Coordinates of C-alpha atoms in Angstrom, one line a residue:
M1 CA 167.6 145.3 135.3
S2 CA 168.1 147.4 138.5
K3 CA 164.9 148.5 140.1
I4 CA 163.7 151.2 142.5
S5 CA 160.4 151.7 144.3
Y6 CA 159.6 148.0 144.0
E7 CA 156.1 147.3 145.5
K8 CA 154.1 144.1 145.8
L9 CA 150.3 144.5 145.2
G10 CA 149.4 140.9 145.9
D11 CA 148.1 138.0 143.7
G12 CA 151.3 137.9 141.8
I13 CA 151.3 141.6 140.8
A14 CA 154.1 144.0 141.5
L15 CA 155.0 147.6 140.6
Y16 CA 158.5 149.0 140.0
K17 CA 160.4 151.8 138.3
P18 CA 163.5 150.8 136.3
V19 CA 166.6 153.0 136.5
K20 CA 166.4 156.0 134.1
S21 CA 162.7 155.5 133.5
R22 CA 160.0 158.0 134.7
F23 CA 157.2 155.5 134.1
W24 CA 155.9 152.7 136.3
W25 CA 156.3 149.1 135.2
C26 CA 154.4 146.0 136.3
R27 CA 155.4 142.4 136.8
V28 CA 152.5 139.9 136.6
R29 CA 153.0 136.3 137.5
V30 CA 151.5 133.9 134.9
D31 CA 150.1 130.6 136.1
N32 CA 149.0 127.6 134.1
H33 CA 151.0 128.5 131.0
P34 CA 153.6 126.1 129.6
A35 CA 156.1 128.7 128.4
I36 CA 155.5 132.1 129.9
K37 CA 156.1 132.5 133.7
E38 CA 155.7 136.3 134.0
I39 CA 154.8 139.4 132.0
R40 CA 156.8 142.7 132.4
K41 CA 155.3 145.8 130.8
S42 CA 155.6 149.6 130.9
L43 CA 152.4 151.2 132.2
K44 CA 153.1 154.5 130.4
T45 CA 152.2 156.6 133.5
E46 CA 154.0 158.4 136.3
D47 CA 151.0 158.4 138.5
K48 CA 151.1 155.5 141.0
N49 CA 147.3 155.1 141.5
R50 CA 146.9 155.0 137.7
A51 CA 149.8 152.5 137.5
I52 CA 148.1 150.2 140.1
Y53 CA 144.9 150.3 138.1
E54 CA 146.7 149.4 134.8
A55 CA 148.7 146.6 136.5
Q56 CA 145.5 145.0 137.9
K57 CA 143.9 145.3 134.5
I58 CA 146.8 143.6 132.8
A59 CA 146.6 140.8 135.3
L60 CA 142.9 140.3 134.7
E61 CA 143.3 140.3 130.9
T62 CA 146.1 137.8 131.2
E63 CA 143.9 135.4 133.2
I64 CA 141.1 135.7 130.6
K65 CA 143.5 135.1 127.7
I66 CA 144.8 131.9 129.2
K67 CA 141.3 130.6 129.8
E68 CA 140.3 131.6 126.2
N69 CA 143.5 130.1 124.7
I70 CA 144.7 133.4 123.4
D71 CA 148.4 133.8 122.6
L72 CA 149.9 136.0 125.3
M73 CA 152.8 137.1 123.0
T74 CA 150.6 138.4 120.3
S75 CA 147.5 139.3 122.4
K76 CA 145.3 138.0 119.5
P77 CA 142.9 135.0 119.9
K78 CA 143.1 131.8 117.9
A79 CA 140.9 131.9 114.8
W80 CA 139.1 128.7 115.8
K81 CA 138.1 130.4 119.1
I82 CA 136.5 133.3 117.2
A83 CA 134.7 130.8 115.0
E84 CA 133.3 129.1 118.0
K85 CA 132.0 132.4 119.3
A86 CA 130.4 133.0 115.8
K87 CA 128.7 129.6 116.1
I88 CA 127.4 130.3 119.6
R89 CA 126.0 133.7 118.4
L90 CA 124.1 131.9 115.6
E91 CA 122.7 129.3 118.0
R92 CA 121.4 132.0 120.4
A93 CA 120.1 134.3 117.7
K94 CA 116.4 135.1 118.0
P95 CA 114.5 134.9 115.7
A96 CA 116.6 132.3 114.0
K97 CA 116.6 132.3 110.2
P98 CA 116.1 129.1 108.2
T99 CA 119.7 129.3 106.9
Y100 CA 121.3 129.3 110.4
P101 CA 121.3 125.5 111.0
G102 CA 123.2 125.1 107.8
Y103 CA 125.8 127.8 108.9
I104 CA 126.1 126.2 112.3
R105 CA 126.8 122.8 110.8
I106 CA 129.4 124.2 108.4
L107 CA 131.2 126.0 111.3
E108 CA 131.0 123.0 113.6
K109 CA 131.9 120.2 111.1
E110 CA 134.3 122.0 108.7
I111 CA 135.6 125.5 109.6
I112 CA 136.3 125.1 113.3
P113 CA 138.2 121.8 112.8
F114 CA 140.1 123.3 109.8
L115 CA 141.1 126.4 111.9
K116 CA 142.1 124.3 114.9
E117 CA 144.4 122.3 112.7
L118 CA 146.0 125.5 111.4
D119 CA 146.3 126.9 114.9
K120 CA 146.7 130.5 113.7
N121 CA 145.6 133.7 115.2
I122 CA 142.6 135.6 113.7
T123 CA 145.0 138.2 112.2
E124 CA 146.8 135.5 110.3
I125 CA 143.8 134.3 108.4
N126 CA 143.7 135.7 104.8
R127 CA 142.1 134.9 101.4
Y128 CA 144.7 132.2 100.8
T129 CA 143.7 130.5 104.0
V130 CA 140.1 130.4 102.8
E131 CA 141.3 129.0 99.4
D132 CA 143.1 126.2 101.3
F133 CA 139.8 125.5 103.1
F134 CA 137.9 125.1 99.8
D135 CA 140.8 122.8 98.5
K136 CA 140.3 120.6 101.5
Y137 CA 136.5 120.7 101.7
E138 CA 135.3 120.5 98.0
K139 CA 131.9 122.0 97.4
N140 CA 129.5 120.6 94.7
S141 CA 127.4 123.7 94.2
K142 CA 127.4 127.5 94.3
T143 CA 125.0 127.3 97.2
Q144 CA 127.5 125.3 99.3
V145 CA 130.3 127.7 98.3
N146 CA 128.3 130.8 99.2
M147 CA 127.2 129.3 102.6
S148 CA 130.8 128.5 103.5
K149 CA 131.9 132.0 102.4
T150 CA 129.1 133.5 104.6
C151 CA 130.4 131.4 107.5
F152 CA 133.9 132.8 107.1
K153 CA 132.5 136.3 106.9
R154 CA 130.7 135.7 110.2
V155 CA 134.0 134.6 111.8
F156 CA 135.6 137.9 110.7
E157 CA 132.6 139.9 111.8
E158 CA 132.9 138.3 115.2
G159 CA 136.6 139.3 115.3
L160 CA 135.6 142.8 114.3
R161 CA 132.9 142.9 117.0
E162 CA 135.5 141.8 119.7
Q163 CA 138.0 144.4 118.3
W164 CA 140.6 141.7 117.5
I165 CA 140.8 142.9 113.9
E166 CA 140.1 146.0 111.9
E167 CA 137.5 146.1 109.1
K168 CA 140.2 147.1 106.5
N169 CA 142.1 143.9 107.3
I170 CA 139.1 141.6 106.6
P171 CA 140.2 139.6 103.5
K172 CA 138.1 139.4 100.3
M173 CA 136.5 136.0 99.7
P174 CA 138.3 134.1 96.9
K175 CA 136.6 133.0 93.7
V176 CA 135.8 129.3 93.9
E177 CA 135.3 127.4 90.6
I178 CA 132.7 124.6 90.6
K179 CA 134.0 121.7 88.5
E180 CA 131.8 120.7 85.6
T181 CA 132.2 117.1 86.7
E182 CA 130.5 117.8 90.0
E183 CA 128.2 115.2 91.3
K184 CA 124.6 116.0 90.4
R185 CA 121.7 115.6 92.8
N186 CA 119.4 112.9 91.5
H187 CA 115.7 113.4 91.0
F188 CA 113.4 110.8 92.4
N189 CA 111.7 108.2 90.3
E190 CA 108.1 107.2 91.1
E191 CA 109.1 104.1 93.0
E192 CA 111.5 106.1 95.2
L193 CA 108.8 108.8 95.8
A194 CA 106.3 106.0 96.8
T195 CA 108.9 104.6 99.3
L196 CA 109.5 108.0 100.8
H197 CA 105.9 108.7 101.4
K198 CA 104.9 105.2 102.4
R199 CA 107.6 104.7 105.0
I200 CA 107.6 108.1 106.7
D201 CA 104.8 107.2 109.1
E202 CA 106.7 104.2 110.3
Y203 CA 109.8 106.4 110.7
I204 CA 107.7 108.9 112.7
G205 CA 106.4 106.1 114.9
N206 CA 109.9 105.0 115.7
S207 CA 110.7 108.3 117.3
R208 CA 111.9 108.0 120.9
K209 CA 111.6 111.7 121.8
S210 CA 108.6 113.9 121.2
V211 CA 110.7 116.6 119.6
S212 CA 112.1 114.0 117.1
K213 CA 108.5 112.9 116.4
E214 CA 107.5 116.5 115.6
N215 CA 110.5 117.1 113.4
R216 CA 109.8 114.0 111.4
F217 CA 106.1 114.8 111.0
L218 CA 107.0 118.2 109.7
L219 CA 109.5 116.6 107.4
K220 CA 106.6 114.5 106.0
C221 CA 104.6 117.7 105.3
M222 CA 107.6 119.4 103.8
M223 CA 108.3 116.5 101.4
L224 CA 104.7 116.6 100.2
F225 CA 104.9 120.4 99.7
L226 CA 108.3 120.3 97.9
E227 CA 107.2 117.5 95.6
A228 CA 104.1 119.5 94.6
S229 CA 105.5 123.0 94.5
G230 CA 109.0 122.9 93.2
A231 CA 110.1 125.4 95.8
R232 CA 113.6 125.5 97.3
T233 CA 114.0 124.2 100.8
G234 CA 115.2 127.6 102.0
E235 CA 112.3 129.3 100.4
E236 CA 109.8 126.9 101.9
C237 CA 111.1 127.5 105.4
K238 CA 110.5 131.3 105.0
I239 CA 106.9 131.0 103.9
K240 CA 104.4 132.4 106.5
W241 CA 100.7 131.8 106.9
D242 CA 100.2 135.4 105.8
D243 CA 101.8 134.5 102.4
L244 CA 98.8 132.3 101.5
E245 CA 95.9 133.8 99.6
V246 CA 92.7 132.3 98.2
I247 CA 92.0 133.8 94.8
K248 CA 88.9 133.6 92.6
K249 CA 88.6 133.9 88.9
D250 CA 85.7 132.9 86.5
G251 CA 84.1 130.7 89.1
I252 CA 87.3 128.9 90.0
K253 CA 89.1 129.1 93.3
A254 CA 92.8 128.5 93.9
V255 CA 95.4 129.0 96.6
M256 CA 98.2 131.4 95.8
C257 CA 101.5 131.4 97.7
K258 CA 104.0 134.2 97.8
I259 CA 107.6 133.1 97.6
S260 CA 109.6 135.9 99.2
K261 CA 113.0 135.2 97.6
G262 CA 114.3 133.3 94.7
K263 CA 117.6 133.5 92.7
T264 CA 116.3 135.7 89.9
K265 CA 117.0 139.5 89.9
G266 CA 113.5 140.6 90.6
K267 CA 113.0 142.2 94.0
G268 CA 109.4 141.3 94.5
G269 CA 109.8 137.6 94.7
R270 CA 107.2 135.5 92.9
K271 CA 103.7 134.0 93.4
I272 CA 102.8 130.4 92.6
I273 CA 99.5 128.5 92.5
L274 CA 99.5 125.5 94.8
D275 CA 98.1 122.2 93.7
G276 CA 96.0 119.8 95.9
Q277 CA 98.9 117.9 97.4
A278 CA 100.7 121.1 98.5
I279 CA 97.5 122.4 100.1
E280 CA 97.0 119.1 101.9
A281 CA 100.5 119.4 103.3
I282 CA 99.8 122.9 104.6
E283 CA 96.5 121.7 106.1
L284 CA 98.3 118.9 107.9
V285 CA 100.7 121.5 109.5
F286 CA 97.7 123.6 110.5
N287 CA 96.0 120.7 112.2
Y288 CA 99.3 119.9 114.0
Q289 CA 99.6 123.5 115.2
L290 CA 96.0 123.4 116.6
K291 CA 95.6 119.8 117.8
G292 CA 99.0 118.1 118.0
I293 CA 100.3 115.1 116.1
E294 CA 98.2 112.4 117.7
K295 CA 94.9 113.8 116.4
I296 CA 95.9 114.3 112.8
E297 CA 94.3 112.2 110.1
K298 CA 96.3 110.7 107.3
V299 CA 96.8 112.7 104.2
V300 CA 94.6 112.0 101.2
K301 CA 96.5 110.5 98.3
T302 CA 96.6 112.9 95.3
P303 CA 97.7 112.3 91.7
F304 CA 101.3 112.9 90.9
F305 CA 101.9 116.6 90.0
E306 CA 98.4 117.3 89.0
Y307 CA 96.9 120.7 89.4
Y308 CA 93.3 121.1 90.4
D309 CA 90.6 123.6 89.6
Y310 CA 88.3 124.3 92.5
S311 CA 84.8 125.5 91.8
N312 CA 82.4 127.0 94.3
D313 CA 81.1 123.6 95.4
R314 CA 84.5 123.0 97.0
I315 CA 84.5 126.2 99.0
D316 CA 84.9 124.5 102.3
F317 CA 88.2 123.1 101.2
F318 CA 89.8 126.5 101.7
D319 CA 88.2 127.6 105.0
F320 CA 91.2 126.5 107.1
I321 CA 93.4 129.0 105.3
D322 CA 91.6 132.1 106.5
E323 CA 91.4 130.5 110.0
A324 CA 95.1 129.8 109.9
K325 CA 96.0 133.4 108.8
K326 CA 94.0 134.7 111.8
K327 CA 95.3 132.3 114.4
L328 CA 98.9 132.0 113.2
S329 CA 99.6 135.3 111.6
G330 CA 103.3 136.2 111.6
F331 CA 104.5 132.6 112.1
H332 CA 106.3 130.5 109.6
I333 CA 104.3 127.5 108.3
F334 CA 107.1 124.9 108.6
E335 CA 108.1 125.3 112.2
R336 CA 107.4 123.4 115.4
K337 CA 104.7 124.5 117.9
D338 CA 107.4 125.8 120.2
R339 CA 108.5 128.1 117.3
K340 CA 111.9 126.4 116.9
E341 CA 113.5 126.2 113.5
I342 CA 114.2 122.7 112.2
D343 CA 117.3 121.6 110.3
F344 CA 115.3 119.8 107.6
S345 CA 118.3 118.9 105.6
K346 CA 119.8 117.0 108.5
T347 CA 116.4 115.4 109.4
F348 CA 116.0 114.2 105.8
E349 CA 119.6 113.0 105.7
L350 CA 118.8 110.8 108.7
Y351 CA 115.6 109.5 107.1
I352 CA 117.4 108.5 103.9
K353 CA 120.1 106.8 106.1
W354 CA 117.3 104.8 107.8
L355 CA 115.8 103.8 104.5
R356 CA 119.1 102.6 103.3
E357 CA 119.8 100.6 106.4
E358 CA 116.4 98.9 105.9
E359 CA 117.4 98.4 102.2
L360 CA 114.3 100.3 101.0
I361 CA 116.1 102.8 98.8
G362 CA 119.3 102.9 96.8
N363 CA 122.5 104.9 97.2
K364 CA 121.8 107.8 94.9
N365 CA 122.8 111.3 95.8
H366 CA 119.4 112.4 97.2
T367 CA 118.9 115.6 99.2
L368 CA 115.8 117.7 99.8
Y369 CA 116.7 119.6 96.7
S370 CA 116.0 116.4 94.8
F371 CA 112.2 117.2 95.2
R372 CA 112.7 120.4 93.3
H373 CA 114.8 118.6 90.7
T374 CA 112.0 116.0 90.4
F375 CA 109.4 118.7 90.0
I376 CA 111.2 120.4 87.1
T377 CA 112.2 117.2 85.4
S378 CA 108.6 115.9 85.5
K379 CA 107.1 119.1 84.1
L380 CA 109.6 119.1 81.2
M381 CA 109.3 115.4 80.6
E382 CA 105.5 115.2 80.6
K383 CA 104.4 112.9 77.7
E384 CA 101.1 114.6 77.3
E385 CA 101.8 117.8 75.3
K386 CA 98.9 119.8 76.8
R387 CA 100.3 119.2 80.3
R388 CA 103.9 119.6 79.4
W389 CA 105.5 122.8 80.6
T390 CA 107.8 125.0 78.6
A391 CA 111.2 126.0 79.9
E392 CA 109.9 129.5 80.3
Q393 CA 107.0 128.3 82.5
V394 CA 109.3 126.3 84.6
A395 CA 111.8 129.2 85.0
K396 CA 109.0 131.6 86.1
H397 CA 107.4 129.2 88.5
C398 CA 110.6 128.1 90.1
G399 CA 112.4 131.4 90.2
N400 CA 115.2 130.4 87.9
S401 CA 116.7 132.0 84.9
L402 CA 115.7 130.6 81.6
Q403 CA 119.4 130.1 80.8
M404 CA 119.8 127.8 83.9
I405 CA 116.9 125.6 82.8
W406 CA 118.5 125.2 79.4
D407 CA 122.0 124.7 80.6
Y408 CA 121.2 122.2 83.3
Y409 CA 118.2 120.2 82.1
L410 CA 119.2 119.9 78.5
H411 CA 122.2 118.0 79.7
L412 CA 120.1 115.1 81.1
Q413 CA 121.2 111.7 79.8
A414 CA 118.8 110.4 77.3
E415 CA 119.0 106.9 78.6
D416 CA 117.8 108.0 82.0
T417 CA 114.9 110.1 80.9
I418 CA 112.1 110.5 78.3
F419 CA 113.0 114.2 77.9
N420 CA 111.9 115.6 74.6
F421 CA 115.2 117.0 73.4
D422 CA 114.1 117.9 69.9
Y423 CA 111.1 119.9 71.2
Y424 CA 113.2 122.0 73.6
I425 CA 116.2 122.4 71.4
E426 CA 113.8 123.8 68.7
L427 CA 112.2 126.0 71.3
R428 CA 115.6 127.3 72.4
N429 CA 116.6 128.1 68.8
K430 CA 113.3 129.9 68.2
T431 CA 113.7 132.0 71.4
E432 CA 117.3 132.9 70.6
K433 CA 116.3 134.2 67.2
I434 CA 113.5 136.3 68.7
T435 CA 115.6 137.7 71.6
G436 CA 118.9 137.8 69.7
A437 CA 120.5 136.0 72.6

């Protein structure tokens, strides 16, 4: 191509006007790229000063794209790079939400490696790409599927924020079927529960770092609370000191806890009464917040899943709650003193791994959700009829639909449980006749 008015600007940048063109063009030398040595581009202007500015801008953008591994030919970044930016944004978010550690782990362990292997630009990622992801990383629950979909949405939102894609081009998330043969999370039997609670102090004592020690101590408190309350892990992490309330009725005192969000359609959340073990777990956390781990006394052993009635002669038992609401108002209960959120799922996973290495527990599929599963199973399986809960009571307390309780827990294997099938099948039939379901 013949050129006129060729002018070097320095640093590998030059201006020129091709024959029969009224616009200025630029030539930008490209360093550290395996295939592209230079970029030639029309600057769409006849003004020389404007052309100089545009040429320098292109040179700077080219340098940034090379550092960020952005394809120079398409001018669009690799999808995995955008996913990394989304992960960093979650890591730096303040205040961090309880779900963020889970999102970060999915991005880091699954989505980023998957997108790296594809090596596609962000504009090339569509719903079929997401379907391929779910084919490769099978999910065993709707929660896992929804968390992964949310992570992909955050990747696209990051691309939108950086103006690499348009909102109309963000693909819809595909429908992902959960196989009926999915692996179920086991509930704990009494021996396994005893092992978890008995060995946790030893596990805490083995901590090499103070942060690890605090995380493990709070895991201990969380296990006690989950076992006694039946709350979801995500719900528990959101509970604040302000959500606790001491209530009185007919000379009896109890502690009520507001659960801000469940999976039912009601917008107001739900309120549950805490039993002695759940209250003791909260008191342990309160003492930790005020005194630190070293000065905390051991928790008092309480009967398995037994609710207590507190009369006026036990009034001192609840004094710490009012004090906690004053001193720790606005803070979440299950967080470190430095107000950092903890990835309890990962902490529990490491604890289970340690127990298995010590040959203290078997290889069942146990997660923190197993405490909730244990709570529900125990309430429905209670031998004593007066203490046995109905499916309706369990659904209301745990924030589930009645249908879910029926569908999931009526499929328990008889040889593994003492579940009263006849009682609940009869109850279900009666309810369906009444409601017409």
